[in-house]
């Protein structure tokens, strides 16, 4: 019981796919950067105040990119589940 994708459904999927394709890699990169920072800062000792500021910005950007990615994936999933 497969459903063929029509041009109307593809028009609905396209913005969600763009969100996933653009924000997904940014989210993954920011997450890996945060993890590397945490691993390396543990072995180096004290952390400078500028590094704390950078880390807080990276966390906010990673959360925002993750939310955009999740919203795009949800939009695609919702359109594919329509009957």
Tab-separated table of N, CA and C in Angstrom:
chain	number	residue	atom	x	y	z
A	1	UNK	N	0.822	-1.164	0.000
A	1	UNK	CA	0.000	0.000	0.000
A	1	UNK	C	0.882	1.250	0.000
A	2	UNK	N	1.552	1.465	-1.091
A	2	UNK	CA	2.419	2.634	-1.192
A	2	UNK	C	1.672	3.777	-1.858
A	3	UNK	N	2.081	4.935	-1.493
A	3	UNK	CA	1.443	6.137	-2.022
A	3	UNK	C	2.450	6.863	-2.891
A	4	UNK	N	2.020	7.246	-4.088
A	4	UNK	CA	2.916	7.969	-4.971
A	4	UNK	C	2.965	9.430	-4.556
A	5	UNK	N	4.136	9.995	-4.677
A	5	UNK	CA	4.299	11.403	-4.352
A	5	UNK	C	3.867	12.251	-5.537
A	6	UNK	N	2.990	13.181	-5.279
A	6	UNK	CA	2.540	14.091	-6.321
A	6	UNK	C	3.338	15.383	-6.232
A	7	UNK	N	3.137	16.234	-7.195
A	7	UNK	CA	3.843	17.511	-7.169
A	7	UNK	C	3.402	18.366	-5.985
A	8	UNK	N	2.145	18.228	-5.584
A	8	UNK	CA	1.674	18.993	-4.433
A	8	UNK	C	2.354	18.532	-3.146
A	9	UNK	N	2.498	17.216	-2.994
A	9	UNK	CA	3.162	16.718	-1.789
A	9	UNK	C	4.654	17.046	-1.810
A	10	UNK	N	5.267	17.038	-2.986
A	10	UNK	CA	6.677	17.413	-3.074
A	10	UNK	C	6.882	18.889	-2.746
A	11	UNK	N	5.894	19.720	-3.103
A	11	UNK	CA	5.971	21.141	-2.744
A	11	UNK	C	5.880	21.327	-1.236
A	12	UNK	N	5.151	20.445	-0.572
A	12	UNK	CA	5.055	20.519	0.882
A	12	UNK	C	6.317	19.975	1.554
A	13	UNK	N	6.960	18.996	0.936
A	13	UNK	CA	8.149	18.373	1.503
A	13	UNK	C	9.395	19.229	1.301
A	14	UNK	N	9.452	19.991	0.231
A	14	UNK	CA	10.666	20.733	-0.135
A	14	UNK	C	11.191	21.663	0.963
A	15	UNK	N	10.357	22.478	1.610
A	15	UNK	CA	10.917	23.336	2.668
A	15	UNK	C	11.481	22.541	3.847
A	16	UNK	N	10.816	21.454	4.200
A	16	UNK	CA	11.325	20.613	5.281
A	16	UNK	C	12.649	19.963	4.912
A	17	UNK	N	12.763	19.526	3.668
A	17	UNK	CA	14.015	18.919	3.216
A	17	UNK	C	15.145	19.948	3.209
A	18	UNK	N	14.827	21.169	2.815
A	18	UNK	CA	15.847	22.219	2.832
A	18	UNK	C	16.313	22.499	4.251
A	19	UNK	N	15.380	22.510	5.199
A	19	UNK	CA	15.752	22.735	6.601
A	19	UNK	C	16.672	21.633	7.103
A	20	UNK	N	16.324	20.398	6.786
A	20	UNK	CA	17.133	19.261	7.248
A	20	UNK	C	18.511	19.282	6.592
A	21	UNK	N	18.556	19.558	5.299
A	21	UNK	CA	19.836	19.523	4.585
A	21	UNK	C	20.756	20.682	4.959
A	22	UNK	N	20.190	21.813	5.342
A	22	UNK	CA	21.031	22.950	5.706
A	22	UNK	C	21.382	22.965	7.194
A	23	UNK	N	20.413	22.721	8.047
A	23	UNK	CA	20.658	22.832	9.484
A	23	UNK	C	21.216	21.548	10.097
A	24	UNK	N	20.969	20.406	9.474
A	24	UNK	CA	21.462	19.134	10.017
A	24	UNK	C	22.968	19.065	10.147
A	25	UNK	N	23.720	19.343	9.081
A	25	UNK	CA	25.181	19.311	9.213
A	25	UNK	C	25.723	20.369	10.172
A	26	UNK	N	25.064	21.522	10.241
A	26	UNK	CA	25.500	22.555	11.189
A	26	UNK	C	25.324	22.048	12.610
A	27	UNK	N	24.193	21.407	12.872
A	27	UNK	CA	23.946	20.843	14.208
A	27	UNK	C	24.999	19.793	14.558
A	28	UNK	N	25.294	18.908	13.626
A	28	UNK	CA	26.289	17.866	13.895
A	28	UNK	C	27.676	18.459	14.124
A	29	UNK	N	28.044	19.457	13.326
A	29	UNK	CA	29.348	20.097	13.485
A	29	UNK	C	29.446	20.794	14.835
A	30	UNK	N	28.404	21.542	15.198
A	30	UNK	CA	28.440	22.267	16.467
A	30	UNK	C	28.479	21.295	17.657
A	31	UNK	N	27.755	20.208	17.560
A	31	UNK	CA	27.761	19.209	18.626
A	31	UNK	C	29.147	18.592	18.789
A	32	UNK	N	29.779	18.258	17.682
A	32	UNK	CA	31.130	17.690	17.756
A	32	UNK	C	32.123	18.717	18.281
A	33	UNK	N	31.963	19.974	17.904
A	33	UNK	CA	32.853	21.021	18.379
A	33	UNK	C	32.710	21.211	19.890
A	34	UNK	N	31.483	21.161	20.375
A	34	UNK	CA	31.263	21.279	21.827
A	34	UNK	C	31.882	20.095	22.562
A	35	UNK	N	31.690	18.903	22.026
A	35	UNK	CA	32.283	17.724	22.661
A	35	UNK	C	33.809	17.787	22.673
A	36	UNK	N	34.403	18.205	21.556
A	36	UNK	CA	35.866	18.331	21.516
A	36	UNK	C	36.358	19.392	22.493
A	37	UNK	N	35.628	20.499	22.594
A	37	UNK	CA	36.004	21.538	23.552
A	37	UNK	C	35.979	20.997	24.969
A	38	UNK	N	34.915	20.270	25.307
A	38	UNK	CA	34.810	19.734	26.662
A	38	UNK	C	35.897	18.712	26.962
A	39	UNK	N	36.226	17.890	25.987
A	39	UNK	CA	37.277	16.888	26.181
A	39	UNK	C	38.640	17.550	26.328
A	40	UNK	N	38.921	18.533	25.473
A	40	UNK	CA	40.238	19.180	25.509
A	40	UNK	C	40.383	20.119	26.700
A	41	UNK	N	39.313	20.771	27.119
A	41	UNK	CA	39.435	21.695	28.248
A	41	UNK	C	39.637	20.948	29.557
A	42	UNK	N	39.180	19.730	29.603
A	42	UNK	CA	39.374	18.941	30.819
A	42	UNK	C	40.848	18.609	31.036
A	43	UNK	N	41.580	18.401	29.958
A	43	UNK	CA	42.986	18.029	30.094
A	43	UNK	C	43.911	19.239	30.220
A	44	UNK	N	43.434	20.445	29.796
A	44	UNK	CA	44.299	21.627	29.819
A	44	UNK	C	44.208	22.434	31.111
A	45	UNK	N	43.250	22.182	31.954
A	45	UNK	CA	43.158	22.916	33.209
A	45	UNK	C	42.196	24.085	33.127
A	46	UNK	N	42.659	25.286	33.448
A	46	UNK	CA	41.807	26.475	33.519
A	46	UNK	C	41.267	26.857	32.136
A	47	UNK	N	40.070	27.436	32.167
A	47	UNK	CA	39.430	27.880	30.943
A	47	UNK	C	39.314	29.395	30.980
A	48	UNK	N	39.675	30.048	29.883
A	48	UNK	CA	39.610	31.509	29.811
A	48	UNK	C	38.160	31.958	29.684
A	49	UNK	N	37.917	33.210	30.063
A	49	UNK	CA	36.551	33.730	30.003
A	49	UNK	C	36.051	33.833	28.567
A	50	UNK	N	36.942	34.087	27.620
A	50	UNK	CA	36.516	34.156	26.217
A	50	UNK	C	36.080	32.785	25.714
A	51	UNK	N	36.711	31.743	26.223
A	51	UNK	CA	36.313	30.398	25.830
A	51	UNK	C	34.934	30.055	26.382
A	52	UNK	N	34.612	30.528	27.561
A	52	UNK	CA	33.286	30.297	28.142
A	52	UNK	C	32.229	30.995	27.304
A	53	UNK	N	32.523	32.237	26.890
A	53	UNK	CA	31.589	32.985	26.053
A	53	UNK	C	31.375	32.273	24.714
A	54	UNK	N	32.458	31.800	24.114
A	54	UNK	CA	32.346	31.076	22.846
A	54	UNK	C	31.546	29.793	23.015
A	55	UNK	N	31.763	29.099	24.123
A	55	UNK	CA	31.038	27.866	24.373
A	55	UNK	C	29.541	28.124	24.522
A	56	UNK	N	29.174	29.195	25.209
A	56	UNK	CA	27.746	29.497	25.374
A	56	UNK	C	27.103	29.844	24.036
A	57	UNK	N	27.826	30.556	23.180
A	57	UNK	CA	27.281	30.859	21.846
A	57	UNK	C	27.127	29.592	21.017
A	58	UNK	N	28.086	28.699	21.114
A	58	UNK	CA	28.009	27.456	20.355
A	58	UNK	C	26.842	26.592	20.821
A	59	UNK	N	26.590	26.591	22.121
A	59	UNK	CA	25.471	25.809	22.643
A	59	UNK	C	24.153	26.353	22.108
A	60	UNK	N	23.994	27.672	22.112
A	60	UNK	CA	22.763	28.292	21.600
A	60	UNK	C	22.593	28.003	20.111
A	61	UNK	N	23.661	28.145	19.342
A	61	UNK	CA	23.577	27.874	17.902
A	61	UNK	C	23.281	26.401	17.622
A	62	UNK	N	23.878	25.513	18.405
A	62	UNK	CA	23.614	24.088	18.218
A	62	UNK	C	22.162	23.757	18.544
A	63	UNK	N	21.627	24.344	19.610
A	63	UNK	CA	20.219	24.108	19.947
A	63	UNK	C	19.288	24.633	18.853
A	64	UNK	N	19.579	25.813	18.353
A	64	UNK	CA	18.744	26.382	17.295
A	64	UNK	C	18.805	25.524	16.029
A	65	UNK	N	19.995	25.107	15.637
A	65	UNK	CA	20.130	24.262	14.446
A	65	UNK	C	19.437	22.920	14.654
A	66	UNK	N	19.517	22.371	15.851
A	66	UNK	CA	18.834	21.117	16.147
A	66	UNK	C	17.329	21.255	16.071
A	67	UNK	N	16.801	22.380	16.566
A	67	UNK	CA	15.360	22.613	16.484
A	67	UNK	C	14.891	22.768	15.045
A	68	UNK	N	15.654	23.485	14.242
A	68	UNK	CA	15.289	23.654	12.831
A	68	UNK	C	15.318	22.312	12.111
A	69	UNK	N	16.327	21.496	12.395
A	69	UNK	CA	16.423	20.172	11.785
A	69	UNK	C	15.247	19.292	12.193
A	70	UNK	N	14.915	19.307	13.472
A	70	UNK	CA	13.790	18.491	13.948
A	70	UNK	C	12.472	18.958	13.356
A	71	UNK	N	12.294	20.269	13.226
A	71	UNK	CA	11.065	20.791	12.636
A	71	UNK	C	10.954	20.384	11.163
A	72	UNK	N	12.070	20.439	10.430
A	72	UNK	CA	12.057	20.027	9.025
A	72	UNK	C	11.764	18.546	8.872
A	73	UNK	N	12.361	17.722	9.724
A	73	UNK	CA	12.107	16.283	9.666
A	73	UNK	C	10.656	15.977	10.016
A	74	UNK	N	10.118	16.702	10.987
A	74	UNK	CA	8.710	16.506	11.360
A	74	UNK	C	7.775	16.896	10.228
A	75	UNK	N	8.130	17.955	9.522
A	75	UNK	CA	7.320	18.404	8.394
A	75	UNK	C	7.311	17.348	7.277
A	76	UNK	N	8.461	16.773	7.005
A	76	UNK	CA	8.552	15.719	5.989
A	76	UNK	C	7.753	14.500	6.435
A	77	UNK	N	7.953	14.082	7.682
A	77	UNK	CA	7.276	12.891	8.200
A	77	UNK	C	5.765	13.059	8.158
A	78	UNK	N	5.292	14.233	8.509
A	78	UNK	CA	3.849	14.499	8.514
A	78	UNK	C	3.271	14.398	7.101
A	79	UNK	N	3.977	14.904	6.116
A	79	UNK	CA	3.498	14.859	4.743
A	79	UNK	C	3.519	13.428	4.197
A	80	UNK	N	4.548	12.666	4.564
A	80	UNK	CA	4.617	11.285	4.088
A	80	UNK	C	3.578	10.390	4.724
A	81	UNK	N	3.123	10.729	5.920
A	81	UNK	CA	2.112	9.908	6.595
A	81	UNK	C	0.686	10.236	6.150
A	82	UNK	N	0.497	11.334	5.433
A	82	UNK	CA	-0.846	11.666	4.954
A	82	UNK	C	-1.334	10.585	3.989
A	83	UNK	N	-2.627	10.374	4.007
A	83	UNK	CA	-3.175	9.369	3.091
A	83	UNK	C	-4.036	10.010	2.063
